[in-house]
PDB file of C-alpha atoms and ligand atoms in Angstrom:
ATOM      1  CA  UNK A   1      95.150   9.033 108.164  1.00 60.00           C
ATOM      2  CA  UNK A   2      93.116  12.063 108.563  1.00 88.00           C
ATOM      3  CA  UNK A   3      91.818  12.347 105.710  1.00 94.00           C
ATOM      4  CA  UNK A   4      90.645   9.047 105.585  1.00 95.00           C
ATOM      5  CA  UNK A   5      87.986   9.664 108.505  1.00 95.00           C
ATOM      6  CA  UNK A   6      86.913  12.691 106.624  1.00 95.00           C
ATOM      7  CA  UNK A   7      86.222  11.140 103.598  1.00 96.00           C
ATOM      8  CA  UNK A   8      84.422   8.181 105.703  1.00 96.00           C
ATOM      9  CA  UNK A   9      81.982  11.221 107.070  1.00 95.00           C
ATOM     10  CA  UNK A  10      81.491  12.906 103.757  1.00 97.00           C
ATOM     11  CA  UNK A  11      80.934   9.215 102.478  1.00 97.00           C
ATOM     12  CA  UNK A  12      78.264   8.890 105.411  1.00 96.00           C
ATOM     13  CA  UNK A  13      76.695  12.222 104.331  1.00 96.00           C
ATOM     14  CA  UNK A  14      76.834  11.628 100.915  1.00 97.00           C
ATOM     15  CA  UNK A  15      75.211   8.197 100.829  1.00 97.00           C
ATOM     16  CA  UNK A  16      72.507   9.163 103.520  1.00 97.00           C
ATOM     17  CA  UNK A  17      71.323  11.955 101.537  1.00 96.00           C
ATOM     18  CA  UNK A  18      71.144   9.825  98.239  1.00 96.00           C
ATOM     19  CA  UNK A  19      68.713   7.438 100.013  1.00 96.00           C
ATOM     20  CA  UNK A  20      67.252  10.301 101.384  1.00 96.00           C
ATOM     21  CA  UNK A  21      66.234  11.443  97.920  1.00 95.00           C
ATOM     22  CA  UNK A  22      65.709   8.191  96.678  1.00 96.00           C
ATOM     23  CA  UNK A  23      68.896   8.451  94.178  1.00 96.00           C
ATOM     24  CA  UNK A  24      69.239   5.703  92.162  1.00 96.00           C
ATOM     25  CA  UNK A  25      72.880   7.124  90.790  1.00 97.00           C
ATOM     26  CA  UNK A  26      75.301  10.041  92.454  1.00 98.00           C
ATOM     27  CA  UNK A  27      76.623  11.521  89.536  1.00 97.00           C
ATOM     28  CA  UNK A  28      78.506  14.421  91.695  1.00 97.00           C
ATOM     29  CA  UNK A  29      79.884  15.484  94.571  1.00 98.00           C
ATOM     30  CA  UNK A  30      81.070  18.310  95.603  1.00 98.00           C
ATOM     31  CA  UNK A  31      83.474  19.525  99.021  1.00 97.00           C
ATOM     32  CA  UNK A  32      84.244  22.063 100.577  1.00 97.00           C
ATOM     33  CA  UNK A  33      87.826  21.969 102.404  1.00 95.00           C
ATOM     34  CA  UNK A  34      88.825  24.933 104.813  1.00 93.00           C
ATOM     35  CA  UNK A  35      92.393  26.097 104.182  1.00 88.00           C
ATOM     36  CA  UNK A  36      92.925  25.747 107.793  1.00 85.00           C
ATOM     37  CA  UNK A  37      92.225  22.206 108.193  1.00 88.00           C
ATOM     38  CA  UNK A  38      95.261  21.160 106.965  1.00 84.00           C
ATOM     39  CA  UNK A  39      93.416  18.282 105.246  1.00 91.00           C
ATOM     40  CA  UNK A  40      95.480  17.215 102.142  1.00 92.00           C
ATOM     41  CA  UNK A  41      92.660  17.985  98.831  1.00 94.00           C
ATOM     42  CA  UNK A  42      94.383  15.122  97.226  1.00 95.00           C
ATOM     43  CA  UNK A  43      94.366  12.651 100.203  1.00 96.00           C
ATOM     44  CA  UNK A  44      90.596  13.641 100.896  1.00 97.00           C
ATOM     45  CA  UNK A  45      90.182  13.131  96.847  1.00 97.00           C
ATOM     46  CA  UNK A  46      91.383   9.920  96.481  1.00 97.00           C
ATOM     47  CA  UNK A  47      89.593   8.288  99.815  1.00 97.00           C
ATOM     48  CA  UNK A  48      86.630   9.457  98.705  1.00 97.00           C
ATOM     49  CA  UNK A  49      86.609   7.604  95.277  1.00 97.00           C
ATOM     50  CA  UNK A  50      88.333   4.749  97.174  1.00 96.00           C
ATOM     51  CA  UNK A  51      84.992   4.980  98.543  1.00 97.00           C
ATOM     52  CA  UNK A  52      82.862   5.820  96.019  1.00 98.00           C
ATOM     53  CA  UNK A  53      84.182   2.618  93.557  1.00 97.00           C
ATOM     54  CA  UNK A  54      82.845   0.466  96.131  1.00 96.00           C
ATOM     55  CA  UNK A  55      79.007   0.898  95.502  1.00 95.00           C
ATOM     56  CA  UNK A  56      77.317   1.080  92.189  1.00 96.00           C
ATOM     57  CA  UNK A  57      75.104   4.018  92.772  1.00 96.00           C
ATOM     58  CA  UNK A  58      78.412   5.919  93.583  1.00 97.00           C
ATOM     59  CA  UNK A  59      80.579   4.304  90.961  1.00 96.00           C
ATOM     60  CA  UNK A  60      80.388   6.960  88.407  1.00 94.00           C
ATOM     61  CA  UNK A  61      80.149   9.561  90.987  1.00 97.00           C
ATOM     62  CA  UNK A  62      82.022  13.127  90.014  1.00 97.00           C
ATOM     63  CA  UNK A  63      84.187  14.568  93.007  1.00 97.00           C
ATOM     64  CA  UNK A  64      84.473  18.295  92.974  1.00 97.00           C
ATOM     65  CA  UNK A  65      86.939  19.731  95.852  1.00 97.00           C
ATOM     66  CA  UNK A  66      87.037  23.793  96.887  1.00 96.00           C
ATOM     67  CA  UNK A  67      89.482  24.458  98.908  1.00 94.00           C
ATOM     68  CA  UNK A  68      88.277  27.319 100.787  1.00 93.00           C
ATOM     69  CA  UNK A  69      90.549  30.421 101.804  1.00 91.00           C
ATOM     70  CA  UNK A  70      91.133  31.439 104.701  1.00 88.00           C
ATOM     71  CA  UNK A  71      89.476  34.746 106.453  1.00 91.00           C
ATOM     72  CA  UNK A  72      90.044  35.989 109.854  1.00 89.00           C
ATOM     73  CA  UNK A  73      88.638  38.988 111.598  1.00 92.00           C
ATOM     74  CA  UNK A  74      90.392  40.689 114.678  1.00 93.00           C
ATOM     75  CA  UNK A  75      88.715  42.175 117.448  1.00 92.00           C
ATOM     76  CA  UNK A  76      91.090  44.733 117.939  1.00 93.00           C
ATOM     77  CA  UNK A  77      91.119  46.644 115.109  1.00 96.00           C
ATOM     78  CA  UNK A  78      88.431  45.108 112.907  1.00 95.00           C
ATOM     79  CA  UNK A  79      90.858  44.132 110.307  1.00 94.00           C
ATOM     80  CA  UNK A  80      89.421  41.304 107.892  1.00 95.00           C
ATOM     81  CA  UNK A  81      91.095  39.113 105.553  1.00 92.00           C
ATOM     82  CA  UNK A  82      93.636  36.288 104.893  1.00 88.00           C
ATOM     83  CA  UNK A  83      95.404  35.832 107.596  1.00 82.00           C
ATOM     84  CA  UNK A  84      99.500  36.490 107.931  1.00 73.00           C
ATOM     85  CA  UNK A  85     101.571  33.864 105.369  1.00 63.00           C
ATOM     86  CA  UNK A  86     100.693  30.758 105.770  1.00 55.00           C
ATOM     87  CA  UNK A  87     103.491  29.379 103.702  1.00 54.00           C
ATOM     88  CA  UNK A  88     104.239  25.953 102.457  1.00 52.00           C
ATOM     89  CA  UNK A  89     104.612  24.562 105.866  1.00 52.00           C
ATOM     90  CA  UNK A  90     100.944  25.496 106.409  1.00 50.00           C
ATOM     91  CA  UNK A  91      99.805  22.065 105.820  1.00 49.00           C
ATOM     92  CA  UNK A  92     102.795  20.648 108.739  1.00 44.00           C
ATOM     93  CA  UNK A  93     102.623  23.434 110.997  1.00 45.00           C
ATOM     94  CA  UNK A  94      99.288  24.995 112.677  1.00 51.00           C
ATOM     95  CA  UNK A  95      99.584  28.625 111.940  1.00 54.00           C
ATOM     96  CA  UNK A  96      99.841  30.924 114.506  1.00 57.00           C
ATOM     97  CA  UNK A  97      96.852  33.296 114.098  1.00 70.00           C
ATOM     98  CA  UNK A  98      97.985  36.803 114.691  1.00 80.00           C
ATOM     99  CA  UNK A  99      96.434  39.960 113.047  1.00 88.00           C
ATOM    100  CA  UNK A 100      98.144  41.106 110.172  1.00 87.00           C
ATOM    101  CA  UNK A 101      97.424  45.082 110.756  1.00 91.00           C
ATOM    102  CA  UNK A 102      97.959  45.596 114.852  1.00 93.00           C
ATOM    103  CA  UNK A 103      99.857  42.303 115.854  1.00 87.00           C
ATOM    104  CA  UNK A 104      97.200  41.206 118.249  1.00 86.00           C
ATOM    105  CA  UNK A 105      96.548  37.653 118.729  1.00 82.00           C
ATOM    106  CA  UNK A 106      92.618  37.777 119.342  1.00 81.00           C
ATOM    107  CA  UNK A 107      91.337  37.090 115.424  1.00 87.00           C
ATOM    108  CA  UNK A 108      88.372  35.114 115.009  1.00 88.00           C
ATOM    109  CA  UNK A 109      88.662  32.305 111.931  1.00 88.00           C
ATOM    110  CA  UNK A 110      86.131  33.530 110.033  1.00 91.00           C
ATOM    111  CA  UNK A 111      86.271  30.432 107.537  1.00 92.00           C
ATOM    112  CA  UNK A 112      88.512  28.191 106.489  1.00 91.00           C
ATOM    113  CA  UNK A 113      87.956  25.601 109.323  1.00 90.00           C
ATOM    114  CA  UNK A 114      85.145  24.138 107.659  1.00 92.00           C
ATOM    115  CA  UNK A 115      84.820  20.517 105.803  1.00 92.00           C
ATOM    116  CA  UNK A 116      81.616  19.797 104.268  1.00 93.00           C
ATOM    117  CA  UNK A 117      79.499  18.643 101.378  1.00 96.00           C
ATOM    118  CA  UNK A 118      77.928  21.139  99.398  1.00 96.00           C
ATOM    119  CA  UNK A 119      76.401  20.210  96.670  1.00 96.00           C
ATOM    120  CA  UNK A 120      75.187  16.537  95.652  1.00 97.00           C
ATOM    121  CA  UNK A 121      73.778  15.703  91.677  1.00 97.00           C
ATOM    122  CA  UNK A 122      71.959  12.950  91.606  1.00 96.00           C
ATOM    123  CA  UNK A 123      70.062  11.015  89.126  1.00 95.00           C
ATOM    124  CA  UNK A 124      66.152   9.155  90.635  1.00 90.00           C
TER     125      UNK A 124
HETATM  126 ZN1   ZN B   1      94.202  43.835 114.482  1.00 72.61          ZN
END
């Protein structure tokens, strides 16, 4: 039930910002999901038009979902990219962050950790 509180924030977000704007209709919203979050797109997807079919401004609403890749950086030998196979368990198992190049475990998650709304359309 993860996802479920993350949609309820992005639902939070999203509605706050419409009123914020004065929106009379959210025609589209669109996420950004971190690789690493191990948030399920399609979990996160349907919760938040779950959501959305409750209120008429959001009713029509568009959801838009990015999953974003992963990129880590080590500080050992200043390698940068995706980090080693996260394979099909990925979204069971918390990968274990080593670097790719030198074997050193002291990467920094560059992104794919993040949730977040990036864009909203609305119509005043
Ligand atoms: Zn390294």
């Amino acid at each position: 039930m993860h996802e479920f509180s993350i949609a309820q924030q992005i639902v939070d977000v999203v509605f706050r910002t419409a009123q914020e704007n004065e929106a009379q209709l959210i025609e589209r919203v669109v996420v950004v999901i971190g690789e690493l979050t191990l948030l399920s797109e399609e979990q996160v997807r349907f919760w938040l038009q779950e959501f959305f079919s409750h209120k008429p401004i959001s009713r029509e609403a568009c959801v838009e979902i990015i999953v974003q890749p992963a990129l880590i950086r080590c500080s050992h030998c200043g390698f940068e990219g995706a980090p080693p196979c996260p394979g099909p368990e990925a979204h069971f198992l918390l990968p274990i962050l080593a670097c790719p190049r030198c074997g050193q475990s002291g990467v920094t998650i560059k992104e794919g950790r993040e949730c977040l709304v990036k864009k909203i359309t609305v119509k005043k």
